[in-house]
Structure formats: C-alpha cells, structure tokens
Amino acid sequence: MSRGDLAAVHLAIRRVEEAAELAGTAYDGLASELRAFQTGVRSEAGVDDRSLAQLQREVEAELARLREQRTRTLHLLETLFTLNHHLVVAVQEQLAAGTDYAHRRAVELEEQRLIDASA
C-alpha cells in the first residue's frame, strides 16, 4: 500500500467521522424538536401525565392479554400436532394390519387352491 493510498484511507476515515458527527448533531436537533412538538401536542390536546400513565397501563394490560393468548394458541397448536401425529401412526398401524391380513388371506387362498389342485 502506497503513501497515497494511506492518505486516501485517512481522508475517507476523517470524512466518515465528520459525517457521523453531523448526523449526531442533526439527530439531537430532531429529537429536541420532537420533544417540543410532543409537549405542545399534549398541552393542546388536553393530555396530561395522568392520562398518559392510564393509557400506558391499558396498553401494557392489552399486551399481557395478547401474550397470554399467544401462549394458549401455541399450546393448542402443539396439542393439535401431537394428536395429528398419533392419528397418522394409528392409521399407519391399521393399514399395516390390513395389509398383513390381506396378504395372509391371499396366502391362505393360494394354499387352499394348491390343496384343491392336488386332491
């Protein structure tokens, strides 16, 4: 790597640092404006801290209810998948038993035919 390459890398790093500093300053300014706007909107809308706290409690209660519902739904799905697995196994066992019976019956018929043919 030449000195020119190193100088270019250092310049690029310096530009990135400056851009990050400018972005941080812009973010701080926007955050300050947002806080001022929210305060103005709250006072214009007649919303006080007590109302916001009540709303926050309601939102938290709703989130808790949704989490509980999600847990119950996941448990129900797990139960359904387990039942489905047991049903598939039972059907496969019944099919295997039916196949064994059909094969055994075919063998018995073949044996009977051979007995009848030899008689």
Tab-separated table of N, CA and C in Angstrom:
chain	number	residue	atom	x	y	z
A	1	MET	N	0.851	-1.156	0.000
A	1	MET	CA	0.000	0.000	0.000
A	1	MET	C	0.908	1.234	0.000
A	2	SER	N	0.647	2.144	-0.886
A	2	SER	CA	1.492	3.338	-1.010
A	2	SER	C	1.055	4.430	-0.037
A	3	ARG	N	1.884	5.465	0.056
A	3	ARG	CA	1.542	6.593	0.921
A	3	ARG	C	0.277	7.282	0.436
A	4	GLY	N	0.109	7.330	-0.868
A	4	GLY	CA	-1.102	7.942	-1.435
A	4	GLY	C	-2.345	7.179	-1.017
A	5	ASP	N	-2.238	5.830	-1.020
A	5	ASP	CA	-3.367	5.000	-0.587
A	5	ASP	C	-3.682	5.236	0.882
A	6	LEU	N	-2.624	5.309	1.706
A	6	LEU	CA	-2.828	5.560	3.137
A	6	LEU	C	-3.467	6.923	3.370
A	7	ALA	N	-3.007	7.909	2.622
A	7	ALA	CA	-3.578	9.249	2.762
A	7	ALA	C	-5.052	9.241	2.368
A	8	ALA	N	-5.387	8.499	1.312
A	8	ALA	CA	-6.781	8.410	0.874
A	8	ALA	C	-7.636	7.722	1.933
A	9	VAL	N	-7.085	6.680	2.555
A	9	VAL	CA	-7.816	5.974	3.611
A	9	VAL	C	-8.038	6.895	4.800
A	10	HIS	N	-6.997	7.627	5.203
A	10	HIS	CA	-7.131	8.561	6.325
A	10	HIS	C	-8.160	9.645	6.012
A	11	LEU	N	-8.136	10.147	4.793
A	11	LEU	CA	-9.105	11.164	4.388
A	11	LEU	C	-10.527	10.607	4.430
A	12	ALA	N	-10.696	9.374	3.944
A	12	ALA	CA	-12.020	8.741	3.971
A	12	ALA	C	-12.495	8.551	5.407
A	13	ILE	N	-11.586	8.128	6.289
A	13	ILE	CA	-11.950	7.947	7.704
A	13	ILE	C	-12.359	9.283	8.316
A	14	ARG	N	-11.595	10.336	8.021
A	14	ARG	CA	-11.913	11.661	8.551
A	14	ARG	C	-13.287	12.115	8.056
A	15	ARG	N	-13.594	11.864	6.780
A	15	ARG	CA	-14.901	12.253	6.227
A	15	ARG	C	-16.032	11.473	6.890
A	16	VAL	N	-15.810	10.190	7.138
A	16	VAL	CA	-16.826	9.378	7.814
A	16	VAL	C	-17.056	9.896	9.224
A	17	GLU	N	-15.966	10.238	9.928
A	17	GLU	CA	-16.104	10.779	11.283
A	17	GLU	C	-16.872	12.097	11.273
A	18	GLU	N	-16.568	12.961	10.301
A	18	GLU	CA	-17.281	14.236	10.196
A	18	GLU	C	-18.758	14.007	9.888
A	19	ALA	N	-19.031	13.071	8.982
A	19	ALA	CA	-20.423	12.770	8.643
A	19	ALA	C	-21.166	12.213	9.852
A	20	ALA	N	-20.499	11.359	10.626
A	20	ALA	CA	-21.127	10.800	11.824
A	20	ALA	C	-21.404	11.900	12.842
A	21	GLU	N	-20.466	12.836	12.959
A	21	GLU	CA	-20.658	13.955	13.892
A	21	GLU	C	-21.830	14.828	13.445
A	22	LEU	N	-21.906	15.110	12.150
A	22	LEU	CA	-23.026	15.900	11.625
A	22	LEU	C	-24.352	15.167	11.816
A	23	ALA	N	-24.344	13.860	11.584
A	23	ALA	CA	-25.566	13.073	11.767
A	23	ALA	C	-25.995	13.086	13.225
A	24	GLY	N	-25.040	12.982	14.143
A	24	GLY	CA	-25.359	13.029	15.568
A	24	GLY	C	-25.957	14.365	15.964
A	25	THR	N	-25.372	15.446	15.448
A	25	THR	CA	-25.901	16.780	15.736
A	25	THR	C	-27.312	16.929	15.176
A	26	ALA	N	-27.521	16.449	13.952
A	26	ALA	CA	-28.851	16.526	13.345
A	26	ALA	C	-29.854	15.700	14.139
A	27	TYR	N	-29.437	14.518	14.579
A	27	TYR	CA	-30.330	13.671	15.373
A	27	TYR	C	-30.712	14.364	16.676
A	28	ASP	N	-29.727	14.939	17.344
A	28	ASP	CA	-30.012	15.644	18.598
A	28	ASP	C	-30.998	16.782	18.368
A	29	GLY	N	-30.814	17.515	17.274
A	29	GLY	CA	-31.734	18.611	16.951
A	29	GLY	C	-33.140	18.107	16.684
A	30	LEU	N	-33.241	17.024	15.908
A	30	LEU	CA	-34.561	16.455	15.613
A	30	LEU	C	-35.227	15.910	16.867
A	31	ALA	N	-34.455	15.268	17.729
A	31	ALA	CA	-35.017	14.735	18.973
A	31	ALA	C	-35.532	15.868	19.844
A	32	SER	N	-34.797	16.966	19.883
A	32	SER	CA	-35.225	18.118	20.666
A	32	SER	C	-36.516	18.702	20.099
A	33	GLU	N	-36.576	18.824	18.773
A	33	GLU	CA	-37.794	19.333	18.134
A	33	GLU	C	-38.973	18.399	18.383
A	34	LEU	N	-38.735	17.097	18.324
A	34	LEU	CA	-39.804	16.131	18.561
A	34	LEU	C	-40.334	16.252	19.981
A	35	ARG	N	-39.444	16.353	20.950
A	35	ARG	CA	-39.892	16.516	22.344
A	35	ARG	C	-40.720	17.783	22.504
A	36	ALA	N	-40.260	18.867	21.889
A	36	ALA	CA	-41.004	20.128	21.974
A	36	ALA	C	-42.365	19.988	21.304
A	37	PHE	N	-42.408	19.306	20.160
A	37	PHE	CA	-43.670	19.102	19.451
A	37	PHE	C	-44.623	18.251	20.274
A	38	GLN	N	-44.105	17.157	20.841
A	38	GLN	CA	-44.956	16.279	21.648
A	38	GLN	C	-45.512	17.012	22.855
A	39	THR	N	-44.694	17.833	23.481
A	39	THR	CA	-45.164	18.607	24.628
A	39	THR	C	-46.262	19.564	24.191
A	40	GLY	N	-46.063	20.223	23.048
A	40	GLY	CA	-47.080	21.137	22.525
A	40	GLY	C	-48.357	20.415	22.160
A	41	VAL	N	-48.237	19.258	21.532
A	41	VAL	CA	-49.416	18.478	21.140
A	41	VAL	C	-50.165	18.013	22.375
A	42	ARG	N	-49.422	17.560	23.381
A	42	ARG	CA	-50.083	17.098	24.608
A	42	ARG	C	-50.844	18.231	25.268
A	43	SER	N	-50.222	19.398	25.338
A	43	SER	CA	-50.905	20.502	26.013
A	43	SER	C	-52.087	20.987	25.192
A	44	GLU	N	-51.969	20.964	23.851
A	44	GLU	CA	-53.088	21.373	23.004
A	44	GLU	C	-54.226	20.369	23.064
A	45	ALA	N	-53.908	19.101	23.183
A	45	ALA	CA	-54.936	18.060	23.197
A	45	ALA	C	-55.522	17.860	24.584
A	46	GLY	N	-54.985	18.536	25.567
A	46	GLY	CA	-55.503	18.371	26.921
A	46	GLY	C	-55.082	17.057	27.549
A	47	VAL	N	-53.974	16.500	27.090
A	47	VAL	CA	-53.484	15.240	27.630
A	47	VAL	C	-52.483	15.557	28.734
A	48	ASP	N	-52.716	14.976	29.891
A	48	ASP	CA	-51.783	15.202	30.987
A	48	ASP	C	-51.039	13.910	31.302
A	49	ASP	N	-50.115	13.997	32.225
A	49	ASP	CA	-49.299	12.834	32.576
A	49	ASP	C	-50.135	11.701	33.144
A	50	ARG	N	-51.192	12.036	33.873
A	50	ARG	CA	-52.055	11.003	34.448
A	50	ARG	C	-52.773	10.225	33.342
A	51	SER	N	-53.255	10.939	32.320
A	51	SER	CA	-53.916	10.278	31.191
A	51	SER	C	-52.941	9.388	30.439
A	52	LEU	N	-51.721	9.900	30.263
A	52	LEU	CA	-50.710	9.091	29.578
A	52	LEU	C	-50.366	7.844	30.379
A	53	ALA	N	-50.289	7.975	31.696
A	53	ALA	CA	-49.995	6.816	32.544
A	53	ALA	C	-51.122	5.795	32.454
A	54	GLN	N	-52.370	6.276	32.442
A	54	GLN	CA	-53.519	5.373	32.307
A	54	GLN	C	-53.472	4.652	30.960
A	55	LEU	N	-53.176	5.397	29.909
A	55	LEU	CA	-53.070	4.799	28.582
A	55	LEU	C	-51.951	3.768	28.545
A	56	GLN	N	-50.836	4.068	29.172
A	56	GLN	CA	-49.723	3.124	29.213
A	56	GLN	C	-50.126	1.848	29.947
A	57	ARG	N	-50.851	1.980	31.064
A	57	ARG	CA	-51.313	0.787	31.794
A	57	ARG	C	-52.257	-0.045	30.934
A	58	GLU	N	-53.147	0.626	30.199
A	58	GLU	CA	-54.077	-0.097	29.328
A	58	GLU	C	-53.335	-0.830	28.215
A	59	VAL	N	-52.344	-0.174	27.648
A	59	VAL	CA	-51.551	-0.810	26.587
A	59	VAL	C	-50.789	-2.007	27.145
A	60	GLU	N	-50.205	-1.853	28.327
A	60	GLU	CA	-49.479	-2.967	28.948
A	60	GLU	C	-50.415	-4.126	29.264
A	61	ALA	N	-51.632	-3.822	29.725
A	61	ALA	CA	-52.607	-4.882	30.005
A	61	ALA	C	-53.002	-5.603	28.720
A	62	GLU	N	-53.189	-4.846	27.652
A	62	GLU	CA	-53.544	-5.454	26.370
A	62	GLU	C	-52.400	-6.321	25.849
A	63	LEU	N	-51.172	-5.844	25.999
A	63	LEU	CA	-50.015	-6.649	25.589
A	63	LEU	C	-49.925	-7.939	26.398
A	64	ALA	N	-50.191	-7.852	27.689
A	64	ALA	CA	-50.172	-9.052	28.532
A	64	ALA	C	-51.252	-10.031	28.080
A	65	ARG	N	-52.440	-9.493	27.754
A	65	ARG	CA	-53.526	-10.354	27.275
A	65	ARG	C	-53.134	-11.021	25.954
A	66	LEU	N	-52.521	-10.272	25.057
A	66	LEU	CA	-52.101	-10.834	23.773
A	66	LEU	C	-51.012	-11.893	23.952
A	67	ARG	N	-50.094	-11.667	24.881
A	67	ARG	CA	-49.058	-12.678	25.149
A	67	ARG	C	-49.684	-13.959	25.685
A	68	GLU	N	-50.646	-13.803	26.598
A	68	GLU	CA	-51.346	-14.967	27.149
A	68	GLU	C	-52.084	-15.718	26.042
A	69	GLN	N	-52.750	-14.968	25.166
A	69	GLN	CA	-53.472	-15.588	24.057
A	69	GLN	C	-52.497	-16.302	23.124
A	70	ARG	N	-51.340	-15.696	22.866
A	70	ARG	CA	-50.337	-16.338	22.010
A	70	ARG	C	-49.855	-17.637	22.640
A	71	THR	N	-49.633	-17.616	23.954
A	71	THR	CA	-49.184	-18.819	24.657
A	71	THR	C	-50.228	-19.917	24.548
A	72	ARG	N	-51.498	-19.565	24.766
A	72	ARG	CA	-52.566	-20.571	24.655
A	72	ARG	C	-52.674	-21.103	23.233
A	73	THR	N	-52.538	-20.217	22.252
A	73	THR	CA	-52.623	-20.641	20.854
A	73	THR	C	-51.482	-21.591	20.506
A	74	LEU	N	-50.271	-21.262	20.946
A	74	LEU	CA	-49.129	-22.144	20.681
A	74	LEU	C	-49.315	-23.498	21.352
A	75	HIS	N	-49.854	-23.494	22.573
A	75	HIS	CA	-50.114	-24.754	23.274
A	75	HIS	C	-51.163	-25.569	22.517
A	76	LEU	N	-52.204	-24.896	22.042
A	76	LEU	CA	-53.240	-25.585	21.277
A	76	LEU	C	-52.661	-26.172	19.993
A	77	LEU	N	-51.826	-25.407	19.296
A	77	LEU	CA	-51.201	-25.926	18.078
A	77	LEU	C	-50.317	-27.134	18.370
A	78	GLU	N	-49.576	-27.065	19.454
A	78	GLU	CA	-48.731	-28.195	19.839
A	78	GLU	C	-49.584	-29.428	20.109
A	79	THR	N	-50.707	-29.228	20.804
A	79	THR	CA	-51.615	-30.340	21.085
A	79	THR	C	-52.184	-30.910	19.793
A	80	LEU	N	-52.586	-30.029	18.868
A	80	LEU	CA	-53.139	-30.495	17.594
A	80	LEU	C	-52.106	-31.270	16.785
A	81	PHE	N	-50.869	-30.791	16.752
A	81	PHE	CA	-49.826	-31.516	16.030
A	81	PHE	C	-49.562	-32.879	16.667
A	82	THR	N	-49.600	-32.939	17.993
A	82	THR	CA	-49.404	-34.214	18.687
A	82	THR	C	-50.532	-35.176	18.352
A	83	LEU	N	-51.776	-34.679	18.405
A	83	LEU	CA	-52.918	-35.532	18.052
A	83	LEU	C	-52.827	-35.995	16.608
A	84	ASN	N	-52.447	-35.099	15.712
A	84	ASN	CA	-52.307	-35.466	14.311
A	84	ASN	C	-51.265	-36.567	14.151
A	85	HIS	N	-50.153	-36.439	14.861
A	85	HIS	CA	-49.106	-37.460	14.790
A	85	HIS	C	-49.651	-38.809	15.265
A	86	HIS	N	-50.383	-38.801	16.391
A	86	HIS	CA	-50.947	-40.051	16.909
A	86	HIS	C	-51.951	-40.653	15.926
A	87	LEU	N	-52.749	-39.800	15.289
A	87	LEU	CA	-53.706	-40.304	14.299
A	87	LEU	C	-52.990	-40.919	13.099
A	88	VAL	N	-51.945	-40.267	12.635
A	88	VAL	CA	-51.192	-40.800	11.494
A	88	VAL	C	-50.583	-42.148	11.850
A	89	VAL	N	-50.016	-42.253	13.047
A	89	VAL	CA	-49.429	-43.524	13.488
A	89	VAL	C	-50.509	-44.597	13.572
A	90	ALA	N	-51.670	-44.253	14.134
A	90	ALA	CA	-52.758	-45.231	14.255
A	90	ALA	C	-53.241	-45.686	12.884
A	91	VAL	N	-53.376	-44.747	11.951
A	91	VAL	CA	-53.818	-45.109	10.596
A	91	VAL	C	-52.776	-45.995	9.929
A	92	GLN	N	-51.498	-45.660	10.097
A	92	GLN	CA	-50.448	-46.490	9.505
A	92	GLN	C	-50.465	-47.897	10.092
A	93	GLU	N	-50.691	-47.994	11.399
A	93	GLU	CA	-50.774	-49.317	12.029
A	93	GLU	C	-51.971	-50.093	11.496
A	94	GLN	N	-53.098	-49.411	11.335
A	94	GLN	CA	-54.286	-50.081	10.803
A	94	GLN	C	-54.060	-50.525	9.361
A	95	LEU	N	-53.413	-49.665	8.578
A	95	LEU	CA	-53.119	-50.042	7.194
A	95	LEU	C	-52.177	-51.231	7.144
A	96	ALA	N	-51.176	-51.221	8.015
A	96	ALA	CA	-50.237	-52.344	8.057
A	96	ALA	C	-50.957	-53.609	8.476
A	97	ALA	N	-51.842	-53.503	9.462
A	97	ALA	CA	-52.600	-54.680	9.904
A	97	ALA	C	-53.503	-55.170	8.789
A	98	GLY	N	-54.126	-54.244	8.070
A	98	GLY	CA	-54.985	-54.632	6.950
A	98	GLY	C	-54.189	-55.272	5.839
A	99	THR	N	-53.003	-54.768	5.570
A	99	THR	CA	-52.136	-55.341	4.549
A	99	THR	C	-51.698	-56.735	4.970
A	100	ASP	N	-51.325	-56.897	6.245
A	100	ASP	CA	-50.943	-58.215	6.743
A	100	ASP	C	-52.104	-59.186	6.610
A	101	TYR	N	-53.314	-58.744	6.947
A	101	TYR	CA	-54.481	-59.609	6.851
A	101	TYR	C	-54.733	-59.978	5.394
A	102	ALA	N	-54.657	-58.988	4.504
A	102	ALA	CA	-54.899	-59.262	3.085
A	102	ALA	C	-53.844	-60.223	2.544
A	103	HIS	N	-52.593	-60.033	2.936
A	103	HIS	CA	-51.528	-60.924	2.482
A	103	HIS	C	-51.745	-62.334	3.034
A	104	ARG	N	-52.071	-62.401	4.337
A	104	ARG	CA	-52.314	-63.705	4.956
A	104	ARG	C	-53.495	-64.396	4.272
A	105	ARG	N	-54.542	-63.637	3.983
A	105	ARG	CA	-55.722	-64.211	3.325
A	105	ARG	C	-55.358	-64.709	1.927
A	106	ALA	N	-54.524	-63.946	1.215
A	106	ALA	CA	-54.102	-64.372	-0.121
A	106	ALA	C	-53.282	-65.653	-0.042
A	107	VAL	N	-52.414	-65.751	0.963
A	107	VAL	CA	-51.618	-66.964	1.155
A	107	VAL	C	-52.532	-68.138	1.476
A	108	GLU	N	-53.516	-67.920	2.343
A	108	GLU	CA	-54.455	-68.991	2.692
A	108	GLU	C	-55.224	-69.456	1.459
A	109	LEU	N	-55.660	-68.508	0.633
A	109	LEU	CA	-56.385	-68.880	-0.587
A	109	LEU	C	-55.486	-69.655	-1.546
A	110	GLU	N	-54.226	-69.228	-1.648
A	110	GLU	CA	-53.278	-69.939	-2.508
A	110	GLU	C	-53.027	-71.347	-1.975
A	111	GLU	N	-52.885	-71.482	-0.638
A	111	GLU	CA	-52.708	-72.803	-0.039
A	111	GLU	C	-53.923	-73.674	-0.310
A	112	GLN	N	-55.103	-73.103	-0.143
A	112	GLN	CA	-56.335	-73.861	-0.384
A	112	GLN	C	-56.422	-74.286	-1.843
A	113	ARG	N	-56.043	-73.407	-2.780
A	113	ARG	CA	-56.071	-73.746	-4.201
A	113	ARG	C	-55.100	-74.888	-4.499
A	114	LEU	N	-53.897	-74.833	-3.869
A	114	LEU	CA	-52.926	-75.903	-4.074
A	114	LEU	C	-53.442	-77.222	-3.508
A	115	ILE	N	-54.089	-77.145	-2.333
A	115	ILE	CA	-54.658	-78.356	-1.733
A	115	ILE	C	-55.737	-78.916	-2.642
A	116	ASP	N	-56.609	-78.030	-3.130
A	116	ASP	CA	-57.689	-78.475	-4.014
A	116	ASP	C	-57.133	-79.039	-5.320
A	117	ALA	N	-56.076	-78.429	-5.831
A	117	ALA	CA	-55.492	-78.887	-7.090
A	117	ALA	C	-54.805	-80.234	-6.917
A	118	SER	N	-54.236	-80.484	-5.748
A	118	SER	CA	-53.541	-81.746	-5.543
A	118	SER	C	-54.501	-82.867	-5.178
A	119	ALA	N	-55.722	-82.528	-4.832
A	119	ALA	CA	-56.663	-83.557	-4.421
A	119	ALA	C	-57.306	-84.265	-5.564
